[in-house]
XYZ file of C-alpha atoms in Angstrom:
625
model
C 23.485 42.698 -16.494
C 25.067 40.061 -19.002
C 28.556 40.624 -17.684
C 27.374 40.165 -14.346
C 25.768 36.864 -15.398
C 29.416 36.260 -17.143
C 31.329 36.732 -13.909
C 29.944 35.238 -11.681
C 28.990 32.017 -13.445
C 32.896 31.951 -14.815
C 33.662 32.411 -10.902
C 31.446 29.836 -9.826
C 32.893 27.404 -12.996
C 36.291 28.039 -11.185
C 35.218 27.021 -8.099
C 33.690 23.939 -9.526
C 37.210 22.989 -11.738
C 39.134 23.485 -8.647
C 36.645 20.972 -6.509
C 34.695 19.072 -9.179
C 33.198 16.453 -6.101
C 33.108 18.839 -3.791
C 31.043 21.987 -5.396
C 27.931 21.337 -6.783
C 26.986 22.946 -10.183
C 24.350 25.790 -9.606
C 21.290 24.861 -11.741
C 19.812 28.290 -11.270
C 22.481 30.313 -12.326
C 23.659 28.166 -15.733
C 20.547 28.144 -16.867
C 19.880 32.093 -16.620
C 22.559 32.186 -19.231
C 20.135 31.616 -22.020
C 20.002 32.279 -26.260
C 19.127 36.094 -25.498
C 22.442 36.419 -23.175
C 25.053 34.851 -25.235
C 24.010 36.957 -28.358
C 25.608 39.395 -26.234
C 28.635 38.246 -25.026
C 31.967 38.995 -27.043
C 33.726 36.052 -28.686
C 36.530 35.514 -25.963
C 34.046 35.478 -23.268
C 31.816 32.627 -25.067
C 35.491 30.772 -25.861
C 36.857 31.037 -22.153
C 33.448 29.600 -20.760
C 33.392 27.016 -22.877
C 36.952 25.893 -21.989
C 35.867 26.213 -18.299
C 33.377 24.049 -19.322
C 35.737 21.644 -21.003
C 38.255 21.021 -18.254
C 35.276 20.656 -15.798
C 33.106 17.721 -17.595
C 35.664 14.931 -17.283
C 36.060 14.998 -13.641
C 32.276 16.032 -13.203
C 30.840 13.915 -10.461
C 27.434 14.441 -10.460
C 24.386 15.183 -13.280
C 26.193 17.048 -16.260
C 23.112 18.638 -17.700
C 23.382 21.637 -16.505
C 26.935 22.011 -17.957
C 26.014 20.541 -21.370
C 23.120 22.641 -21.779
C 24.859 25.845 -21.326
C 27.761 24.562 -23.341
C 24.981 23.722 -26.339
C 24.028 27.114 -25.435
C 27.068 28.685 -26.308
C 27.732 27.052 -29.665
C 24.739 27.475 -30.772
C 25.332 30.879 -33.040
C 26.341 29.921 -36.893
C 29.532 32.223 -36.369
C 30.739 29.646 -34.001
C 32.339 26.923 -36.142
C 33.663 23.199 -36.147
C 37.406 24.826 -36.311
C 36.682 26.652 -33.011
C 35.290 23.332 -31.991
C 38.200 21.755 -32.172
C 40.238 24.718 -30.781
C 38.993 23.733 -27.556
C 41.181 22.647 -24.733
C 41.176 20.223 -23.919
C 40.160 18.832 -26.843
C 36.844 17.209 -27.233
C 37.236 13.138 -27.502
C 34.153 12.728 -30.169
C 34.586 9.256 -29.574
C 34.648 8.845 -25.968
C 31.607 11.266 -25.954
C 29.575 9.219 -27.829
C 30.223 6.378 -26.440
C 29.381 7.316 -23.272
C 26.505 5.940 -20.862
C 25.317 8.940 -20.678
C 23.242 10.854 -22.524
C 23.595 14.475 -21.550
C 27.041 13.746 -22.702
C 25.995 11.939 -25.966
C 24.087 15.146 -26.608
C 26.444 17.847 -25.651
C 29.118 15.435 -28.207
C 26.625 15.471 -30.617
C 25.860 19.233 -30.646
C 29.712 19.938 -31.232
C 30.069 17.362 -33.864
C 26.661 19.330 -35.781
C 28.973 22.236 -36.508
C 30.679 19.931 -39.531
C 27.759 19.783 -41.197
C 27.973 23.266 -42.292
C 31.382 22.447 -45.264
C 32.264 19.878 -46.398
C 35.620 20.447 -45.432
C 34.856 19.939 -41.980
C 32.375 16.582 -42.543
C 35.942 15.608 -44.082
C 37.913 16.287 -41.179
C 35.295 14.145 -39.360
C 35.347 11.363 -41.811
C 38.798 10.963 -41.459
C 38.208 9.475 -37.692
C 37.084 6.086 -38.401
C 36.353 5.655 -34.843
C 34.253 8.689 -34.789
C 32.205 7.725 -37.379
C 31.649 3.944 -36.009
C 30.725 5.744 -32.366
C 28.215 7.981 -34.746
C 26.748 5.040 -36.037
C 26.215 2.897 -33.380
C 24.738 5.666 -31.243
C 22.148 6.534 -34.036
C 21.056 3.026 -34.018
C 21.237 1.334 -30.744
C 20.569 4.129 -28.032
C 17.379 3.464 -26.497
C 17.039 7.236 -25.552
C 14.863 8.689 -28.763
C 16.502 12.221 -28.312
C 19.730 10.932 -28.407
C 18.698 8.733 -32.040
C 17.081 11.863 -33.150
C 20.058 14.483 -33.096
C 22.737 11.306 -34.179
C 20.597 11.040 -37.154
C 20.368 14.288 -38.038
C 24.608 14.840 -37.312
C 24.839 11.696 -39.686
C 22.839 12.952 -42.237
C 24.123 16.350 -42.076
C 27.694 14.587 -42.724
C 26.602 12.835 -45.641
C 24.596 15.838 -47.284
C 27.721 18.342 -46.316
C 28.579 20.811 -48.874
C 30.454 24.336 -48.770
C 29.372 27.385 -48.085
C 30.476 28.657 -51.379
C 29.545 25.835 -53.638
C 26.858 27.165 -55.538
C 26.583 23.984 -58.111
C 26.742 20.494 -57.605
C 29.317 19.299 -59.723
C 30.404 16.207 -58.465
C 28.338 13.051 -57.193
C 27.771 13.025 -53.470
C 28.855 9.009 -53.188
C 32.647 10.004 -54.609
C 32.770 12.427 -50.978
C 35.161 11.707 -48.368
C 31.648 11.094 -46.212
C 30.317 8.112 -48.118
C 33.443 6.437 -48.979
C 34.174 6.215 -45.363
C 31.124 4.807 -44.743
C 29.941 2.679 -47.962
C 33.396 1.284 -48.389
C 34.711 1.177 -45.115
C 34.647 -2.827 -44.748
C 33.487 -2.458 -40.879
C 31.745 0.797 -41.181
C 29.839 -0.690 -43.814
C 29.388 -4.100 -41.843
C 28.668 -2.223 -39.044
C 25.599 -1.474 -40.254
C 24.795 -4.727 -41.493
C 25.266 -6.321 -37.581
C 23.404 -3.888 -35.952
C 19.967 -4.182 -37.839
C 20.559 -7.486 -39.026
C 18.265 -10.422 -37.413
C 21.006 -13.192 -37.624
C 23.092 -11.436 -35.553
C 20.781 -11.456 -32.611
C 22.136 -13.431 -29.485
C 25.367 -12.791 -30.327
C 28.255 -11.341 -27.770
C 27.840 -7.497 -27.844
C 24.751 -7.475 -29.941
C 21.534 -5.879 -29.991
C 17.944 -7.785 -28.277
C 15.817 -8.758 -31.053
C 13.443 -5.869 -29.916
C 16.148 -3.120 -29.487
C 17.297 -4.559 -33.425
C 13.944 -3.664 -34.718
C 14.049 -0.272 -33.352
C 17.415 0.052 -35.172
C 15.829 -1.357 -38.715
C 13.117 1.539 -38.396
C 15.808 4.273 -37.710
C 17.483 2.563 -40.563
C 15.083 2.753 -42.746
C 14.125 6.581 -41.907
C 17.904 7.382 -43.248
C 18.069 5.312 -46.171
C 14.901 6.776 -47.870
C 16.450 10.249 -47.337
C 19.707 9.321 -48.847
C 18.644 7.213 -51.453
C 21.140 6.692 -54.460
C 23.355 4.714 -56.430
C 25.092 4.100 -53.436
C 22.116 3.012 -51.624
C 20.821 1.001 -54.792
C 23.997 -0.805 -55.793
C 26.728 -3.015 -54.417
C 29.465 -1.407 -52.397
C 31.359 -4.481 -50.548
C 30.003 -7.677 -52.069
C 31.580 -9.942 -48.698
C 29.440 -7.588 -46.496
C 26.316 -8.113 -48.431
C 26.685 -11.361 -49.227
C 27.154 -12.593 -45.555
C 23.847 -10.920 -45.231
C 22.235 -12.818 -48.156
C 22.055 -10.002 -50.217
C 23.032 -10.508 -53.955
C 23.488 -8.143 -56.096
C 22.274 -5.384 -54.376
C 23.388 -2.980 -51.764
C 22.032 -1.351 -48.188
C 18.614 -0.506 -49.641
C 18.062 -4.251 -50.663
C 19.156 -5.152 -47.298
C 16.693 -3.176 -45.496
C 13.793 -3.875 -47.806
C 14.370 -7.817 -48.860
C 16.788 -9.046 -45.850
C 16.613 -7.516 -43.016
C 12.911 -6.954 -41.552
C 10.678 -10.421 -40.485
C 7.904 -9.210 -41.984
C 5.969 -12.578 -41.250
C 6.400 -12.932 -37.667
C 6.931 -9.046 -36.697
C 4.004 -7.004 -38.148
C 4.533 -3.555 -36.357
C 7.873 -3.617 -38.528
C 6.194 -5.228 -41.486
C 3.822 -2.000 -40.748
C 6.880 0.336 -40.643
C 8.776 -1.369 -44.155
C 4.989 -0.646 -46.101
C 5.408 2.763 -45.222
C 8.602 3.227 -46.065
C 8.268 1.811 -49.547
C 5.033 4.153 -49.826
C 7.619 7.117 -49.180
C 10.141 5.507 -51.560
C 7.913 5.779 -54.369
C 7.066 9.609 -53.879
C 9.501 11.830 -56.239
C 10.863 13.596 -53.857
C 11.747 11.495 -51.046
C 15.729 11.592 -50.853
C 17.117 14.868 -49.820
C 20.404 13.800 -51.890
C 18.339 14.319 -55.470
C 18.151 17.518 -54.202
C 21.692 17.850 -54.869
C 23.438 15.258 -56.759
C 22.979 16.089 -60.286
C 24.259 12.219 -60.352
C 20.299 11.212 -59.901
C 18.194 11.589 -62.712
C 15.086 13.501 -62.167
C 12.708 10.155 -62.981
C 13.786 8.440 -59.960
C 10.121 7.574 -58.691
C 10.842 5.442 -61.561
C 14.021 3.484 -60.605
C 12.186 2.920 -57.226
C 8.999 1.488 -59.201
C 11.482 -0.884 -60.811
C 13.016 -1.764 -57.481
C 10.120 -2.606 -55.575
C 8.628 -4.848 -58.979
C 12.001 -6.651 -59.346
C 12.053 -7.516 -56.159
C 8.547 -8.572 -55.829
C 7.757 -6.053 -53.155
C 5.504 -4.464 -54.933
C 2.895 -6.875 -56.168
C 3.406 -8.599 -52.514
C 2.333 -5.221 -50.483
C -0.771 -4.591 -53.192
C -1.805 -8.087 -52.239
C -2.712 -6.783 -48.990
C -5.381 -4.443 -50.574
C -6.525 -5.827 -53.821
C -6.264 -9.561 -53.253
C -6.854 -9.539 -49.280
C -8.380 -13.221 -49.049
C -4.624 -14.425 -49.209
C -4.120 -12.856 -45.909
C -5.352 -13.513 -42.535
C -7.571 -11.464 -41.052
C -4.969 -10.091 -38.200
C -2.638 -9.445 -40.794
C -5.135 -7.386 -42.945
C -6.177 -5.440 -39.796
C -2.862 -3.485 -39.585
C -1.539 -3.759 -43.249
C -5.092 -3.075 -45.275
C -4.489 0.892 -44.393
C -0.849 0.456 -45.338
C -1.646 -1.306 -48.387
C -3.999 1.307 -49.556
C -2.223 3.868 -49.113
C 0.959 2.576 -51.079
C -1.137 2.174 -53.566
C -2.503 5.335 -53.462
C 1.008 6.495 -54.025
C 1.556 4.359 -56.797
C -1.570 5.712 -59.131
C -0.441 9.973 -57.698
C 3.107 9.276 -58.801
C 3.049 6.168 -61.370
C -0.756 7.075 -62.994
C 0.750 5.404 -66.619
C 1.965 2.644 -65.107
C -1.034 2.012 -63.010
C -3.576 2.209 -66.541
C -0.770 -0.442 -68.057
C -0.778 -2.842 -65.259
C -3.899 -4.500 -66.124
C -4.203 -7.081 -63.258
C -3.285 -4.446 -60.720
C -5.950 -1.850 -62.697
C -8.915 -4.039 -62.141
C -8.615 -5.265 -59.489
C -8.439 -2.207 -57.803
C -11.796 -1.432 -59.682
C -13.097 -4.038 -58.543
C -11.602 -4.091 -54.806
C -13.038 -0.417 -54.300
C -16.974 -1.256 -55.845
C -17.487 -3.984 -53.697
C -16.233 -1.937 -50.681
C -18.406 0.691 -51.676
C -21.338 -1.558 -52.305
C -21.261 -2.818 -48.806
C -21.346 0.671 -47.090
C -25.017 1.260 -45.624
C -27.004 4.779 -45.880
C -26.677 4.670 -42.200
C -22.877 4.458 -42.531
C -22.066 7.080 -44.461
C -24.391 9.265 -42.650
C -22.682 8.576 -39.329
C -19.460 9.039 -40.865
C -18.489 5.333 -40.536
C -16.518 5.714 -44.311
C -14.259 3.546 -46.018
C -11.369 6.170 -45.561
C -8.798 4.275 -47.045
C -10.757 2.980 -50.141
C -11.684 6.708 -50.672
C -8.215 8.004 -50.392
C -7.442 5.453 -53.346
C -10.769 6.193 -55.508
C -9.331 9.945 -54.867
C -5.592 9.050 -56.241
C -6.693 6.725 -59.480
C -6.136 8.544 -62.598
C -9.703 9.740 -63.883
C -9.141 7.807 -66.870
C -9.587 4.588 -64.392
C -12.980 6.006 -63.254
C -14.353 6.000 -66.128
C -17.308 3.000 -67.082
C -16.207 0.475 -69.466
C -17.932 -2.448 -71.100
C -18.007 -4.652 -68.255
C -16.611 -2.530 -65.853
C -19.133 0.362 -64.154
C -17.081 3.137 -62.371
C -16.805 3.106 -58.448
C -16.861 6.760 -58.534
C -20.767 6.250 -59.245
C -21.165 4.412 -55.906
C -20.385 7.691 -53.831
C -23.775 9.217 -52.443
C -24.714 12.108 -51.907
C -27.660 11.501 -49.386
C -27.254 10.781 -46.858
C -24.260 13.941 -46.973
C -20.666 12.342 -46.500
C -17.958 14.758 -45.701
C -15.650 12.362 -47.108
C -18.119 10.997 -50.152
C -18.007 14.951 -50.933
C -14.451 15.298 -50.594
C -13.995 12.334 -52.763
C -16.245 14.187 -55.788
C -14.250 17.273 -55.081
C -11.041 15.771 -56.201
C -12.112 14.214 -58.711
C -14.271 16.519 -60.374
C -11.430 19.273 -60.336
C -9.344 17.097 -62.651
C -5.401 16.121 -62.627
C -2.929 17.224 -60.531
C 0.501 18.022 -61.163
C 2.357 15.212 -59.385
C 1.842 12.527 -61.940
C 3.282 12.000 -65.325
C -0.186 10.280 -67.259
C -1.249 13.197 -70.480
C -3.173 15.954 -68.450
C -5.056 16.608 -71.090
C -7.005 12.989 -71.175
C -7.377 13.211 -67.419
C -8.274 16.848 -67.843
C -11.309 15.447 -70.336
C -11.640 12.200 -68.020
C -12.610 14.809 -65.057
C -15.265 16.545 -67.190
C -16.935 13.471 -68.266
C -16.720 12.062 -65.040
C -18.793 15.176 -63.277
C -21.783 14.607 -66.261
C -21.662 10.844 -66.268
C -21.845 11.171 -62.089
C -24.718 14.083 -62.513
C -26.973 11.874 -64.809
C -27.079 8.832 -62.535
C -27.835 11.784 -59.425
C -29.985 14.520 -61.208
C -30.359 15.883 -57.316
C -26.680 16.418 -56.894
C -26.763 19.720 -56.330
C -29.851 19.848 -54.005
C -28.239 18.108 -52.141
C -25.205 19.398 -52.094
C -26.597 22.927 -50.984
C -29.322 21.317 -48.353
C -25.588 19.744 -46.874
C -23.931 23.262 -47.175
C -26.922 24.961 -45.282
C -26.220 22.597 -42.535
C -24.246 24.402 -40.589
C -24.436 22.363 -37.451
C -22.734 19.804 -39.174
C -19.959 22.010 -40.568
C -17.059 19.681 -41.455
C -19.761 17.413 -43.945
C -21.021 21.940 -45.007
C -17.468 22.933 -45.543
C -17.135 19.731 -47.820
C -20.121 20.852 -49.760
C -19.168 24.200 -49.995
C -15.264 22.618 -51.665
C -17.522 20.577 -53.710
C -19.456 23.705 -55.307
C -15.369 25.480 -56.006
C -13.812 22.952 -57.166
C -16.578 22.340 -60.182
C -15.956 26.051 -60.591
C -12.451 26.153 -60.541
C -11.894 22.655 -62.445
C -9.576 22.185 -64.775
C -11.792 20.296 -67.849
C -10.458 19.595 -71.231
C -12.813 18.744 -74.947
C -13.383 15.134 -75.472
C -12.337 13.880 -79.162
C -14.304 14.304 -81.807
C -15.399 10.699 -82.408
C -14.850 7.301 -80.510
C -12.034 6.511 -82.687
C -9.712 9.238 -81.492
C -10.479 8.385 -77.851
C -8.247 7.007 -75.979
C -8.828 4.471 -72.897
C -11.957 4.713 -72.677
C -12.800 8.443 -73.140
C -16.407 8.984 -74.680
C -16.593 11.173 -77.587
C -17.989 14.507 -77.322
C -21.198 12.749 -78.784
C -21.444 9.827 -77.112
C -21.119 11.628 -73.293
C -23.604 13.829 -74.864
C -26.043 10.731 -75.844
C -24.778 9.308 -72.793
C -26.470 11.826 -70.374
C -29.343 12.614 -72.953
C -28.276 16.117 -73.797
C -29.691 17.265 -77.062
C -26.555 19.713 -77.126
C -23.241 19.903 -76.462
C -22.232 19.779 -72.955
C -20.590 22.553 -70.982
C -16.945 22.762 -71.863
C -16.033 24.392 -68.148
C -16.727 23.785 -64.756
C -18.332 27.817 -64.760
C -20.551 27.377 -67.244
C -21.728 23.799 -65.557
C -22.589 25.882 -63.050
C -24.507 28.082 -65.070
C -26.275 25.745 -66.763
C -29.594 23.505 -65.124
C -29.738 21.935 -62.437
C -27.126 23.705 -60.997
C -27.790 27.270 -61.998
C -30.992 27.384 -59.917
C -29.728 25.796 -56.852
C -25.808 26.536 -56.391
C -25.773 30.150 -58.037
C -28.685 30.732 -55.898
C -26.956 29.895 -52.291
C -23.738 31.677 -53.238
C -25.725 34.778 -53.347
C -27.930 34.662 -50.652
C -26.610 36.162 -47.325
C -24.726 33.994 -45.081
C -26.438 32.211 -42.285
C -25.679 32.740 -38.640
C -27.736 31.965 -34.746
C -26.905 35.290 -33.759
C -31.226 35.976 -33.276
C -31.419 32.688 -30.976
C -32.690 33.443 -27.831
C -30.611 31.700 -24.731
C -27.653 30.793 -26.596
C -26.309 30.768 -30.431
C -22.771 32.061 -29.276
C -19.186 30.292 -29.401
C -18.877 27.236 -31.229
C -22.240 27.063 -33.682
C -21.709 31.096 -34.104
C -18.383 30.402 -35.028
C -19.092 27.841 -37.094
C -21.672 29.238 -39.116
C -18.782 32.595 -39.858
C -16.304 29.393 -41.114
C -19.106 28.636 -43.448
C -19.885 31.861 -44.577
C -16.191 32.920 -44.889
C -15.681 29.233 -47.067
C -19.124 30.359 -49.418
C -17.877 33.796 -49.581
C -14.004 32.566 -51.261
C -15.957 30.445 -53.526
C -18.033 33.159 -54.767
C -14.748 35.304 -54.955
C -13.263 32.235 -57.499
C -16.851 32.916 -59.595
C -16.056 35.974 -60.423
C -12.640 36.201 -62.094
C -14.244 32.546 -64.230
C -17.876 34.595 -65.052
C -15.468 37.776 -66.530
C -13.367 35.582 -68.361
C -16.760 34.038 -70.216
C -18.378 37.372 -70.552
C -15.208 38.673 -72.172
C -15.059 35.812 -74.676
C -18.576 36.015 -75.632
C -19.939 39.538 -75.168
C -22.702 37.938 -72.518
C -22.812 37.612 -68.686
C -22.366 41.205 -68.140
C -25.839 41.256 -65.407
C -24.288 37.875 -63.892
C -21.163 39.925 -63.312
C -23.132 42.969 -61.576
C -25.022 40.645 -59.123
C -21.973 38.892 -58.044
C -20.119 41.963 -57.612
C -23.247 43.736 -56.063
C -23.064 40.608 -53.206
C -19.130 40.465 -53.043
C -19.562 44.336 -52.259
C -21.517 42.981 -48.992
C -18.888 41.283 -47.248
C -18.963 37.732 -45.907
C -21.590 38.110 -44.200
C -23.779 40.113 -46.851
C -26.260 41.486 -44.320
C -26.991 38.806 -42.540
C -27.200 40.808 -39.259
C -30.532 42.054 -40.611
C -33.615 40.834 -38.241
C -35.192 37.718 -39.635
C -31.714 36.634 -41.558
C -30.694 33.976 -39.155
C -31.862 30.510 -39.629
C -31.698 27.014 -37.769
C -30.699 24.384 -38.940
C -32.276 21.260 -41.250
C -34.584 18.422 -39.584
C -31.544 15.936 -39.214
C-alpha cells in the first residue's frame, strides 16, 4: 500500500514539475503520506521525492503547504542528515528561504536547516554563510508569524548549543565555536542584533515599528537567558555596544539596562522582571549544561549583575517599598516583584539574611499584608497569593521572632481553613529545601522551632486542621490539610544549640523554645514524634486511622464529582498514613517502644484506602459551613 502511495504521488509530482501553473497540487493525496508511511519507504525513494519536491517549489504558483509539509515529512527521521540536505538538487538557497514572504517556505527552510544542529560540524558548515546566519536572525526576531519565531529560535539555538555526536566531554568553551564567533564577533551579525531590538533605531528606513521591536526584545530576551555566558556577560565589539550606550558590558547588559522602556512600556517592563526572575534560578542557561567554561555558582554572577547594575534593588522596590510607585504600575509589577524575590531568598537564602534593608523590609512588607486580610477573606479564598509564595520561599531562619520583629508566619490562620494559609504551614514546617545554599542544618532547626513557636500561639491547630480535612466538599482547602498533617510527619527537623550563645541568627536554644512554649520538657526532636505527642496525638493519629469518608449511602445523588472527591481524599490520608509507618518503625527500633502503634497502623494499612468504609452507617456529610 506504501508503494502505491509512492507512485502515484511521485507521478502526480511529475505532472506538477512539468506544469507547475497549470496542475494543482493534490492536498489529499500529499498529506496521506504521513510519519507511519515514510518509516517505510527505502532511502532512494525518500531522496527522489524530495528532489521532486525541490525542482517543483521555485516555480510553485499557488499555496506551497502542501509541498513543504510532506517535504518536513520526509526529513524528519534522525538517519536523514544535514549532508543529505545539502545533497539536494537543486540545492536549497537557506537564504532566499528565509527570507521569503512566506511562511510555509520559512518553515520548510527552517526544518532543513534543524538537521545542523545535530554536529557541530555541520552548525560549522552553516556558520560559515554569513548571509545565512543574518537571514536566521532576522527571521527569529522580526516575523510576526509566532510559529515561524518559534522553530528560528529553536534552529538558532540548536546552532549555538551544537556539539558531536561522539563528543562525550566538553573540553573546550562553547564561545571559542565557529557558531558564536560568527555571531558575537561578526561586526554586523553582532549589530544586527543591536538594530533590530534596539528603540533608537525605530523610524528608521528598513526598521522595525516600535510595537513589532518590542516583540523582538521579548524573543530576545527568551534566548539570551538560555545562552547565558561570558559571551553574553562581557564585551564582544565595543563600537557595537557603545553606539547602543552600553559600556562595558555586552548583549545581556543591552537587553537588561538599554534596550527595554521600562517607564513608558509596562507589558515589556512586565516581560524584563520575569526574565531577571529566571536569570537568577541556577539552572537557567542550557550552555552551563555544557561549557565546563561556567562555574557551577553562576546564580551568583547573575546576583552580582542585577546589584551592579541596580536592577535588583529597583525591581524589589516594586514589592517591599511600593509607595514609590504608582498605583497602575504596582498593579502589573507587584506579582512580578514578588515573585523575583521569591527567587532571590530559594536561590540566594545567605544573601537574603545579609541584606539587612532588603530582610526587613520584607518582614515587614508581608505582616502588614497579612494583618489586613479579613476572616472573611481567607475563608473565601480571597489570599494574598503572592505575599504567601514569598513567606513560603524566606529562609526559616527569617521567620523566626526577634526582639522587635514578631514573625509573619504567626499571622497565617487556621480558622477560618485556607488552602493556601495551609499550604503556606506545609512548607514551612517541612524545613529546607535543596535549592539554596544557607547551612541546612540552622534552617533544618529554624523549621522545628517554627512548628512549636506557631503551635503555642494556636493550641487548636490540629482541630482544626482535621475538622478542614473532614471537609470533603471543600477538597482543595481538605487535600491542603491532609499535606499539612505529612509534611509535619515527614519534616526534616534538626536540635537547637545548647544555649543562646551558640545560636545563630536568631535560633532559640533548646531551653529557651522550651520556656518559650511552656514545656516543662524537652520538645519533640521529629516531626513523628510531634505527632505523637498532645495535642496532636489525639486528634491527627486519630483521623489517619479511622476509615475514609465517602456519600456513597446518600439517597438521590452522592455520585461523580463529591464521590470522587471524597476517594482523592481518602487516597491523599491513606499515603500519609503509608509515610507514618516507615517514621513509627524507625522510633520503635531506636527505642524498643511503639511496637502496638506499629500493629494498629499496619492493622488499618491492611484495609485499603478505603478501610471499610463501604460498611452501612460509614458515610458521612459534610461540616455546617
Amino acid at each position: 500500500m506504501a508503494m502505491d502511495l509512492v507512485r502515484k504521488i511521485q507521478s502526480h509530482l511529475s505532472e506538477a514539475v512539468a506544469n507547475p501553473a497549470g496542475i494543482s497540487l493534490d492536498e489529499i493525496l500529499l498529506e496521506k503520506f504521513d510519519g507511519q508511511v515514510t518509516d517505510s519507504i527505502s532511502e532512494e525513494q525518500r531522496d527522489a521525492l524530495i528532489h521532486q519536491l525541490a525542482q517543483l517549489l521555485p516555480n510553485l504558483q499557488q499555496d506551497p503547504t502542501p509541498a513543504t509539509n510532506l517535504i518536513q515529512v520526509l526529513i524528519r527521521p534522525l538517519s536523514y542528515t544535514f549532508t543529505r540536505v545539502l545533497d539536494i538538487q537543486p540545492s536549497v538557497d537557506f537564504h532566499a528561504g528565509l527570507k521569503a514572504p512566506s511562511s510555509p517556505i520559512n518553515l520548510v527552510t527552517l526544518a532543513l536547516l534543524q538537521k545542523a544542529r545535530l554536529s557541530k560540524s555541520d552548525a560549522d558548515i552553516v556558520a560559515s554563510k554569513p548571509e545565512t546566519v543574518a537571514a536566521l536572525i532576522e527571521l527569529w526576531l522580526s516575523t510576526p508569524d509566532t510559529a515561524v519565531a518559534r522553530r528560528a529560535h529553536d534552529t538558532f539555538l540548536g546552532l549555538l548549543i551544537a556539539q558531536d555526536e561522539n563528543q562525550s566531554t566538553i573540553t573546550g568553551s562553547y564561545n571559542q565555536d565557529l557558531m558564536w564567533r560568527r555571531v558575537f564577533r561578526d561586526k554586523d551579525l553582532y549589530g544586527l542584533i543591536y538594530q533590530i531590538c534596539s528603540l533608537d533605531t525605530t523610524g528608521k528606513a528598513g526598521q522595525l515599528s516600535r510595537r513589532d521591536k518590542t516583540v523582538a526584545q521579548a524573543r530576545l530576551l527568551d534566548l539570551v537567558v538560555k545562552i547565558d555566558c561570558d559571551a553574553i556577560r562581557s564585551t564582544q565589539i565595543a563600537d557595537v555596544e557603545r553606539r547602543y550606550g552600553v559600556q562595558r558590558g555586552g548583549l545581556l547588559k543591552f537587553a537588561t539596562t538599554k534596550m527595554v522602556d521600562y517607564e513608558d512600556d509596562v507589558l515589556m517592563h512586565m516581560t524584563l522582571v520575569d526574565f531577571l526572575a529566571e536569570l537568577l534560578r541556577p539552572d537557567h542557561s542550557v550552555v552551563q549544561a555544557f561549557d565546563i567554561s561556567v562555574g557551577p555558582p553562576y546564580a551568583s554572577a547573575s546576583l552580582d549583575f542585577l546589584i551592579s547594575t541596580g536592577l535588583h534593588s529597583r525591581i524589589l522596590s516594586y514589592y517591599i517599598d511600593s509607595l514609590r510607585h504608582s498605583s497602575l504600575d504596582l498593579s502589573y509589577l507587584y506579582s512580578r516583584s514578588a515573585n523575583y524575590l521569591a527567587t532571590y531568598c530559594t536561590h540566594n537564602p545567605s544573601h537574603f539574611l545579609q541584606s539587612e534593608v532588603v530582610f526587613k523590609g520584607t518582614i515587614a512588607r508581608l505582616s502588614a499584608v497579612l494583618q489586613n486580610v479579613s476572616p472573611g477573606r481567607w475563608a473565601q479564598g480571597q489570599t494574598p497569593k503572592h505575599d504567601l509564595h514569598v513567606l513560603a520561599s524566606l529562609p526559616r531562619l527569617a521567620l523566626l521572632p526577634r526582639q522587635t520583629l514578631d514573625s509573619p508566619l504567626f499571622l497565617l490562620p487556621v480558622q477560618p481553613p485556607s488552602e493556601d494559609a495551609l499550604q503556606t504551614l506545609a512548607t514551612v514546617f517541612h524545613g529546607p529545601s535543596e535549592q539554596g545554599r544557607v547551612n541546612s542544618d540552622d534552617e533544618a532547626s529554624a523549621s522545628r522551632a517554627l512548628y512549636f513557636l506557631y503551635l503555642e500561639r494556636n493550641p487548636d491547630l490540629w482541630q482544626h486542621v482535621v475538622k478542614a480535612a473532614e471537609t470533603v466538599a471543600l477538597k482543595d482547602t481538605a487535600l491542603a490539610a491532609i499535606a499539612l498533617m505529612k509534611s509535619v510527619i515527614t519534616s526534616k527537623w534538626g536540635p537547637l544549640p545548647a544555649d543562646n550563645h551558640a545560636a545563630t541568627f536568631g535560633l532559640p536554644s533548646e531551653a529557651r523554645l522550651a520556656d518559650s512554649c511552656h514545656s516543662p520538657q524537652a520538645l519533640p526532636p521529629t516531626g513523628t514524634l510531634a505527632i505523637l505527642a498532645p495535642p496532636a496525638l489525639e486528634t491527627v493519629v486519630s483521623y489517619l486511622l479511622r476509615p475514609a469518608q465517602t456519600f456513597s449511602n446518600l439517597v438521590g445523588g452522592g455520585k461523580g464529582d463529591v464521590e470522587s472527591a471524597a476517594y482523592r481524599v481518602a487516597a491523599a490520608k491513606f499515603e500519609v498514613l503509608v509515610s507514618l509507618k516507615p517514621k513509627l518503625e524507625e522510633v520503635a527500633q531506636q527505642t524498643g517502644t511503639l511496637e502496638d502503634a506499629v500493629a494498629v497502623v499496619n492493622k488499618r494499612l491492611a484495609l485499603g484506602v478505603l478501610g471499610g468504609s463501604g460498611e452501612p452507617g460509614s458515610s458521612v456529610g459534610t461540616m455546617e459551613l
